[in-house]
């Protein structure tokens, strides 16, 4: 009895010390997770790099986020090395060099992108055409040498343009341009294909979820840590140089979103403004009343090719094209009218003033 009574008062300092220690550890953990090096899980790991003449922005969720974002950034740069006609050693530069001469063995990813290009070229009746290089190098829009080519130059360029000249052999993994002087320019699919490469990297790394934007193309994978759908901002076509101004938001749970706009790269000569999306039939910038097209589907390269195709085709034919791919579309015309395909009606929220949502 006495022994017990004698020991009892000695326990209190230990209990108090334990509580104090637990509180200190708790506060330290809070400070470390809040302000320390480790990013809070729910905000995701963010990375901004530059590739394909565009900003590459990523947010990746999960413990492998940082690793996956680095792998994805590398994958986008690597892909560019295979598909840029400007990169001398690329598959595309070699196909162009061998035009009219012989087929070229290409990477599986290059072949797959070319197959997407050919399919969209056929289904769009050539409104999208990966063989536009002889025209794009005449106009050089977006560079210091941009200019309006002469009618004669355009007709010479047009003579070498035609997706029918692109011959693919999937079994041999080769691509061939059957006409000398022909050339591939994958500028209209590259950024979307970059999103495919990034999402493949997320998948391989086993992350919870991630979102990547390469210029005007976006890809989402998995889920956000808060379980909410991904919210993609759609650019306001009237915002001029301000690339951050949004027309509104699009909520998606998976897939890829690409936007093409006539406002993207322009120059004005003798009072006429020219933009960078060409009509392969005329050799001049496309001219209908569409100023912006956003396409949503399950593949990045496809969404990018389709957004360019739709801009050239105009609203009516564009809708027919998208239906063939089960894709969604948001179209904005010069009168600030917005047309949305049925499958995106509930996903789009317009927040900018001055637009009319057509039904
Ligand atoms: P951005 O590259 O600005 O995202 P697009 O995806 O619409 O826009 O691609 C435009 C680029 O595609 C042009 O800069 C040019 O290299 C190429 N291009 C232009 N017109 C066409 C066309 N009708 N079909 C295929 N590629 C095109
Ligand atoms: Mg495109």
Coordinates of C-alpha atoms and ligand atoms in Angstrom, one line a residue:
X1 CA 0.0 0.0 0.0
X2 CA 2.6 2.4 1.1
X3 CA 4.7 1.5 -1.8
X4 CA 1.9 2.3 -4.3
X5 CA 1.1 5.6 -2.6
X6 CA 4.8 6.6 -2.7
X7 CA 5.0 5.9 -6.5
X8 CA 1.8 7.6 -7.6
X9 CA 3.0 11.3 -7.6
X10 CA 6.0 10.3 -9.7
X11 CA 3.8 9.3 -12.8
X12 CA 2.5 12.9 -13.4
X13 CA 5.7 14.4 -14.8
X14 CA 6.0 11.5 -17.3
X15 CA 2.4 11.9 -18.4
X16 CA 2.8 15.6 -18.8
X17 CA 6.0 15.2 -20.7
X18 CA 4.4 12.6 -23.1
X19 CA 1.5 15.0 -23.8
X20 CA 4.0 17.9 -24.4
X21 CA 6.1 15.7 -26.7
X22 CA 3.1 14.5 -28.7
X23 CA 1.9 18.1 -29.1
X24 CA 5.4 19.2 -30.3
X25 CA 5.6 16.4 -32.8
X26 CA 2.1 17.2 -34.1
X27 CA 2.9 20.9 -34.5
X28 CA 6.2 20.0 -36.3
X29 CA 4.5 17.6 -38.7
X30 CA 1.9 20.3 -39.4
X31 CA 4.6 22.9 -40.1
X32 CA 6.6 20.5 -42.3
X33 CA 3.7 19.4 -44.5
X34 CA 2.4 22.9 -44.7
X35 CA 5.6 24.8 -45.4
X36 CA 8.3 22.2 -45.9
X37 CA 9.8 20.7 -49.1
X38 CA 7.2 18.0 -49.6
X39 CA 4.3 19.3 -51.6
X40 CA 0.9 18.8 -50.0
X41 CA -0.7 15.7 -51.6
X42 CA -3.9 17.4 -52.6
X43 CA -2.3 20.2 -54.5
X44 CA -0.4 17.8 -56.7
X45 CA 3.2 18.2 -58.1
X46 CA 3.4 21.0 -60.6
X47 CA 6.0 21.4 -63.4
X48 CA 6.3 23.9 -66.2
X49 CA 8.7 23.2 -69.1
X50 CA 9.0 24.2 -72.8
X51 CA 8.7 21.9 -75.9
X52 CA 7.2 21.9 -79.4
X53 CA 7.4 25.7 -79.4
X54 CA 4.9 25.6 -76.5
X55 CA 4.6 25.8 -72.7
X56 CA 4.2 22.3 -71.2
X57 CA 2.3 22.5 -67.9
X58 CA 1.6 19.6 -65.6
X59 CA 0.0 18.8 -62.3
X60 CA 0.4 15.2 -61.2
X61 CA -1.1 13.6 -58.1
X62 CA 0.3 10.8 -56.0
X63 CA 3.6 9.9 -54.4
X64 CA 5.2 9.3 -57.8
X65 CA 4.1 12.7 -59.0
X66 CA 7.5 14.4 -59.3
X67 CA 9.1 11.4 -61.0
X68 CA 6.1 11.0 -63.4
X69 CA 6.1 14.7 -64.3
X70 CA 9.8 14.6 -65.2
X71 CA 9.3 11.4 -67.3
X72 CA 6.3 13.0 -69.0
X73 CA 8.3 16.2 -69.8
X74 CA 11.1 14.1 -71.3
X75 CA 8.6 12.0 -73.3
X76 CA 7.2 15.2 -74.9
X77 CA 10.7 16.5 -75.8
X78 CA 11.7 13.0 -77.2
X79 CA 8.5 12.8 -79.3
X80 CA 9.3 16.2 -80.8
X81 CA 12.7 14.9 -81.8
X82 CA 10.9 12.2 -83.9
X83 CA 8.1 14.2 -85.4
X84 CA 9.4 17.8 -86.0
X85 CA 10.2 18.4 -89.6
X86 CA 12.7 21.0 -88.4
X87 CA 14.8 18.5 -86.5
X88 CA 17.2 17.1 -89.1
X89 CA 17.4 13.6 -87.7
X90 CA 13.6 13.2 -87.1
X91 CA 11.5 10.5 -88.8
X92 CA 9.6 13.3 -90.5
X93 CA 12.7 15.1 -91.8
X94 CA 13.9 11.8 -93.2
X95 CA 10.5 11.0 -94.9
X96 CA 10.6 14.5 -96.4
X97 CA 14.2 14.0 -97.6
X98 CA 13.3 10.8 -99.3
X99 CA 10.1 12.1 -100.9
X100 CA 9.6 10.6 -104.4
X101 CA 12.5 8.3 -103.7
X102 CA 12.1 5.6 -101.0
X103 CA 10.1 4.6 -97.9
X104 CA 11.6 5.3 -94.5
X105 CA 11.5 3.1 -91.4
X106 CA 9.9 5.0 -88.5
X107 CA 9.3 4.7 -84.7
X108 CA 6.0 3.1 -83.7
X109 CA 4.8 6.4 -82.2
X110 CA 5.5 8.2 -85.5
X111 CA 3.7 5.5 -87.4
X112 CA 0.7 5.7 -85.1
X113 CA 0.5 9.5 -85.4
X114 CA 0.8 9.3 -89.2
X115 CA -2.1 6.7 -89.2
X116 CA -4.2 9.2 -87.3
X117 CA -3.3 12.0 -89.7
X118 CA -4.2 9.9 -92.7
X119 CA -7.5 8.8 -91.3
X120 CA -8.5 12.4 -90.4
X121 CA -7.3 13.6 -93.8
X122 CA -9.5 11.0 -95.5
X123 CA -12.6 11.6 -93.4
X124 CA -12.3 15.4 -93.6
X125 CA -11.8 15.2 -97.4
X126 CA -8.4 16.8 -97.1
X127 CA -9.4 19.8 -94.9
X128 CA -6.8 18.5 -92.6
X129 CA -3.7 17.4 -94.6
X130 CA -0.4 16.5 -93.0
X131 CA 1.4 17.2 -96.3
X132 CA 0.9 21.0 -96.1
X133 CA 4.6 21.7 -95.6
X134 CA 5.1 23.2 -99.1
X135 CA 2.4 25.7 -98.2
X136 CA 3.4 26.4 -94.6
X137 CA 7.0 27.1 -95.6
X138 CA 5.8 29.6 -98.2
X139 CA 3.7 31.6 -95.7
X140 CA 6.0 31.0 -92.7
X141 CA 3.4 32.4 -90.4
X142 CA 4.6 33.0 -86.9
X143 CA 8.2 33.5 -88.0
X144 CA 10.2 36.6 -88.9
X145 CA 9.9 35.7 -92.6
X146 CA 6.1 35.6 -92.7
X147 CA 4.6 37.0 -95.9
X148 CA 1.9 36.6 -98.4
X149 CA 3.2 34.4 -101.2
X150 CA 2.4 35.1 -104.9
X151 CA -0.5 33.3 -106.6
X152 CA 2.1 31.4 -108.7
X153 CA 4.0 30.3 -105.7
X154 CA 0.8 29.1 -104.1
X155 CA -0.2 27.0 -107.2
X156 CA 3.3 25.5 -107.3
X157 CA 3.1 24.6 -103.6
X158 CA -0.4 23.2 -104.0
X159 CA 0.9 20.8 -106.7
X160 CA 2.9 19.0 -104.1
X161 CA 0.2 18.9 -101.4
X162 CA -2.1 15.9 -101.1
X163 CA -2.5 13.3 -98.3
X164 CA -2.9 10.7 -101.1
X165 CA 0.8 11.0 -101.6
X166 CA 1.5 9.6 -98.1
X167 CA 1.9 5.8 -98.2
X168 CA 2.1 3.9 -94.9
X169 CA 3.1 0.3 -94.5
X170 CA 2.2 -0.7 -90.9
X171 CA 3.7 -4.2 -91.2
X172 CA 7.1 -2.8 -92.3
X173 CA 6.7 0.3 -90.1
X174 CA 7.5 2.6 -93.0
X175 CA 6.2 5.8 -94.4
X176 CA 6.7 7.2 -97.9
X177 CA 5.9 10.4 -99.8
X178 CA 5.4 9.3 -103.3
X179 CA 5.9 12.8 -104.9
X180 CA 9.2 14.6 -105.0
X181 CA 8.9 18.0 -103.4
X182 CA 6.2 16.8 -101.0
X183 CA 6.7 17.3 -97.3
X184 CA 5.0 16.5 -94.0
X185 CA 4.3 19.1 -91.3
X186 CA 2.8 17.6 -88.2
X187 CA 2.3 21.0 -86.5
X188 CA -1.4 20.4 -86.3
X189 CA -1.1 17.2 -84.3
X190 CA 2.1 17.4 -82.4
X191 CA 0.9 19.1 -79.3
X192 CA -2.0 16.6 -78.9
X193 CA 0.4 13.7 -79.5
X194 CA 2.6 15.3 -76.8
X195 CA -0.3 15.0 -74.4
X196 CA -0.7 11.3 -75.4
X197 CA 3.0 10.7 -74.6
X198 CA 2.7 12.5 -71.2
X199 CA -0.4 10.5 -70.2
X200 CA 1.4 7.3 -71.2
X201 CA 4.2 8.3 -68.8
X202 CA 1.6 8.9 -66.0
X203 CA 0.2 5.5 -66.6
X204 CA 3.6 3.8 -66.5
X205 CA 4.5 5.6 -63.3
X206 CA 1.3 4.5 -61.7
X207 CA 0.3 7.9 -60.4
X208 CA -3.2 8.6 -59.1
X209 CA -3.9 11.3 -61.7
X210 CA -2.4 14.0 -63.7
X211 CA -3.2 16.8 -66.2
X212 CA -0.9 18.0 -68.9
X213 CA -1.3 21.0 -71.3
X214 CA 1.0 21.4 -74.3
X215 CA 0.0 24.7 -75.9
X216 CA -3.6 24.4 -76.9
X217 CA -3.9 20.7 -76.1
X218 CA -4.8 19.1 -72.8
X219 CA -4.8 15.5 -71.5
X220 CA -6.1 14.2 -68.2
X221 CA -5.4 10.9 -66.6
X222 CA -6.8 9.1 -63.5
X223 CA -8.4 11.2 -60.8
X224 CA -7.7 14.3 -58.7
X225 CA -7.1 13.6 -55.1
X226 CA -10.3 15.4 -54.1
X227 CA -12.3 13.2 -56.5
X228 CA -13.7 16.1 -58.4
X229 CA -13.8 16.1 -62.3
X230 CA -11.0 17.9 -64.2
X231 CA -11.8 21.5 -65.1
X232 CA -10.3 22.7 -68.3
X233 CA -10.4 26.4 -69.1
X234 CA -11.4 27.2 -72.7
X235 CA -9.6 30.3 -74.1
X236 CA -11.6 33.4 -74.9
X237 CA -11.0 34.0 -78.7
X238 CA -11.5 37.7 -78.2
X239 CA -8.8 38.1 -75.6
X240 CA -6.0 39.1 -77.9
X241 CA -2.5 38.6 -76.5
X242 CA -3.9 37.5 -73.1
X243 CA -3.7 33.7 -73.3
X244 CA -5.1 33.3 -69.8
X245 CA -8.5 34.9 -70.4
X246 CA -11.1 32.2 -70.4
X247 CA -14.4 31.9 -72.3
X248 CA -15.5 29.4 -69.7
X249 CA -14.8 25.9 -68.3
X250 CA -15.2 22.4 -69.5
X251 CA -15.5 19.6 -66.9
X252 CA -14.3 16.2 -68.0
X253 CA -13.4 12.9 -66.2
X254 CA -11.0 11.6 -68.8
X255 CA -9.7 12.2 -72.3
X256 CA -8.1 14.9 -74.4
X257 CA -9.1 18.5 -75.3
X258 CA -7.6 20.5 -78.2
X259 CA -8.4 24.0 -79.4
X260 CA -7.5 25.6 -82.7
X261 CA -8.1 29.3 -83.3
X262 CA -7.7 31.8 -86.1
X263 CA -6.4 34.2 -83.5
X264 CA -3.4 32.0 -82.6
X265 CA -0.7 33.2 -85.1
X266 CA -1.6 36.1 -87.3
X267 CA -0.1 38.9 -89.3
X268 CA -1.6 41.8 -91.2
X269 CA -0.5 43.0 -94.7
X270 CA -2.2 45.7 -96.7
X271 CA -5.1 45.7 -94.2
X272 CA -5.7 42.0 -94.5
X273 CA -5.1 39.7 -91.5
X274 CA -3.8 36.2 -92.3
X275 CA -3.8 33.3 -89.8
X276 CA -1.8 30.0 -89.6
X277 CA -4.5 27.4 -90.5
X278 CA -4.5 26.9 -94.2
X279 CA -7.1 25.4 -96.5
X280 CA -5.1 22.8 -98.4
X281 CA -7.6 23.3 -101.3
X282 CA -6.8 27.0 -101.9
X283 CA -3.4 27.4 -100.3
X284 CA -4.7 30.4 -98.3
X285 CA -5.8 30.7 -94.6
X286 CA -9.1 29.0 -94.1
X287 CA -12.1 31.3 -94.4
X288 CA -15.4 30.7 -92.9
X289 CA -17.0 32.3 -89.9
X290 CA -15.4 30.0 -87.2
X291 CA -12.8 31.6 -85.0
X292 CA -12.2 28.8 -82.6
X293 CA -12.9 25.0 -82.4
X294 CA -12.4 22.9 -79.3
X295 CA -12.5 19.1 -79.7
X296 CA -12.8 16.5 -76.9
X297 CA -12.1 12.8 -77.6
X298 CA -10.2 9.8 -76.2
X299 CA -6.8 10.5 -78.0
X300 CA -4.7 13.6 -78.0
X301 CA -3.3 13.5 -81.5
X302 CA -6.8 12.8 -82.8
X303 CA -8.3 15.7 -80.8
X304 CA -5.6 18.0 -82.2
X305 CA -6.0 16.9 -85.8
X306 CA -9.8 17.2 -85.6
X307 CA -9.7 20.7 -84.1
X308 CA -7.7 21.9 -87.1
X309 CA -9.9 19.9 -89.6
X310 CA -13.1 21.4 -88.1
X311 CA -11.7 25.0 -88.3
X312 CA -11.1 24.5 -92.0
X313 CA -14.4 22.7 -92.7
X314 CA -16.8 25.1 -91.0
X315 CA -19.6 24.3 -88.5
X316 CA -21.9 22.0 -90.5
X317 CA -19.3 19.7 -92.0
X318 CA -17.3 19.8 -88.8
X319 CA -20.2 18.4 -86.9
X320 CA -20.5 15.5 -89.3
X321 CA -16.8 14.8 -89.0
X322 CA -16.9 14.8 -85.2
X323 CA -19.8 12.4 -85.1
X324 CA -17.7 9.8 -87.0
X325 CA -15.2 9.8 -84.2
X326 CA -17.8 10.1 -81.3
X327 CA -16.0 13.3 -80.4
X328 CA -17.4 16.4 -78.8
X329 CA -17.0 20.0 -80.1
X330 CA -17.3 23.6 -79.1
X331 CA -17.5 26.0 -82.0
X332 CA -17.3 29.8 -81.7
X333 CA -18.0 32.1 -84.7
X334 CA -17.3 35.7 -85.6
X335 CA -20.6 36.7 -84.1
X336 CA -19.6 35.4 -80.7
X337 CA -22.1 32.6 -81.0
X338 CA -21.2 29.3 -79.4
X339 CA -22.4 26.0 -80.7
X340 CA -21.9 22.8 -78.6
X341 CA -22.4 19.2 -79.6
X342 CA -25.0 17.4 -77.5
X343 CA -22.4 15.2 -75.7
X344 CA -20.7 18.4 -74.2
X345 CA -23.8 20.4 -73.3
X346 CA -23.7 19.7 -69.6
X347 CA -19.9 19.9 -69.4
X348 CA -19.5 23.5 -70.6
X349 CA -20.0 26.5 -68.5
X350 CA -19.6 29.9 -70.2
X351 CA -18.3 32.6 -67.8
X352 CA -17.2 35.4 -70.2
X353 CA -19.5 38.2 -71.2
X354 CA -20.6 38.9 -74.8
X355 CA -21.2 35.3 -76.0
X356 CA -24.5 33.7 -77.0
X357 CA -24.9 30.0 -76.4
X358 CA -26.9 28.6 -79.3
X359 CA -29.1 25.5 -78.9
Ligands
LIG1 P1 -1.7 25.2 -83.1 O1 -0.5 24.6 -83.6 O2 -1.6 26.7 -83.0 O3 -2.2 24.6 -81.8 P2 -3.2 23.8 -84.9 O4 -3.2 22.5 -84.1 O5 -4.5 24.1 -85.6 O6 -2.8 25.0 -84.1 O7 -2.1 23.6 -86.0 C1 -1.7 24.6 -86.9 C2 -0.5 24.2 -87.6 O8 -0.7 23.0 -88.4 C3 0.1 25.2 -88.5 O9 1.0 26.1 -87.9 C4 0.7 24.4 -89.7 O10 2.0 24.0 -89.3 C5 -0.2 23.2 -89.7 N1 -1.4 23.3 -90.6 C6 -1.9 24.5 -91.1 N2 -3.0 24.2 -91.8 C7 -3.2 22.8 -91.8 C8 -4.1 21.9 -92.4 N3 -5.2 22.3 -93.1 N4 -3.9 20.6 -92.1 C9 -2.9 20.2 -91.4 N5 -2.0 20.9 -90.9 C10 -2.1 22.3 -91.0
LIG2 MG1 -4.7 20.9 -84.2

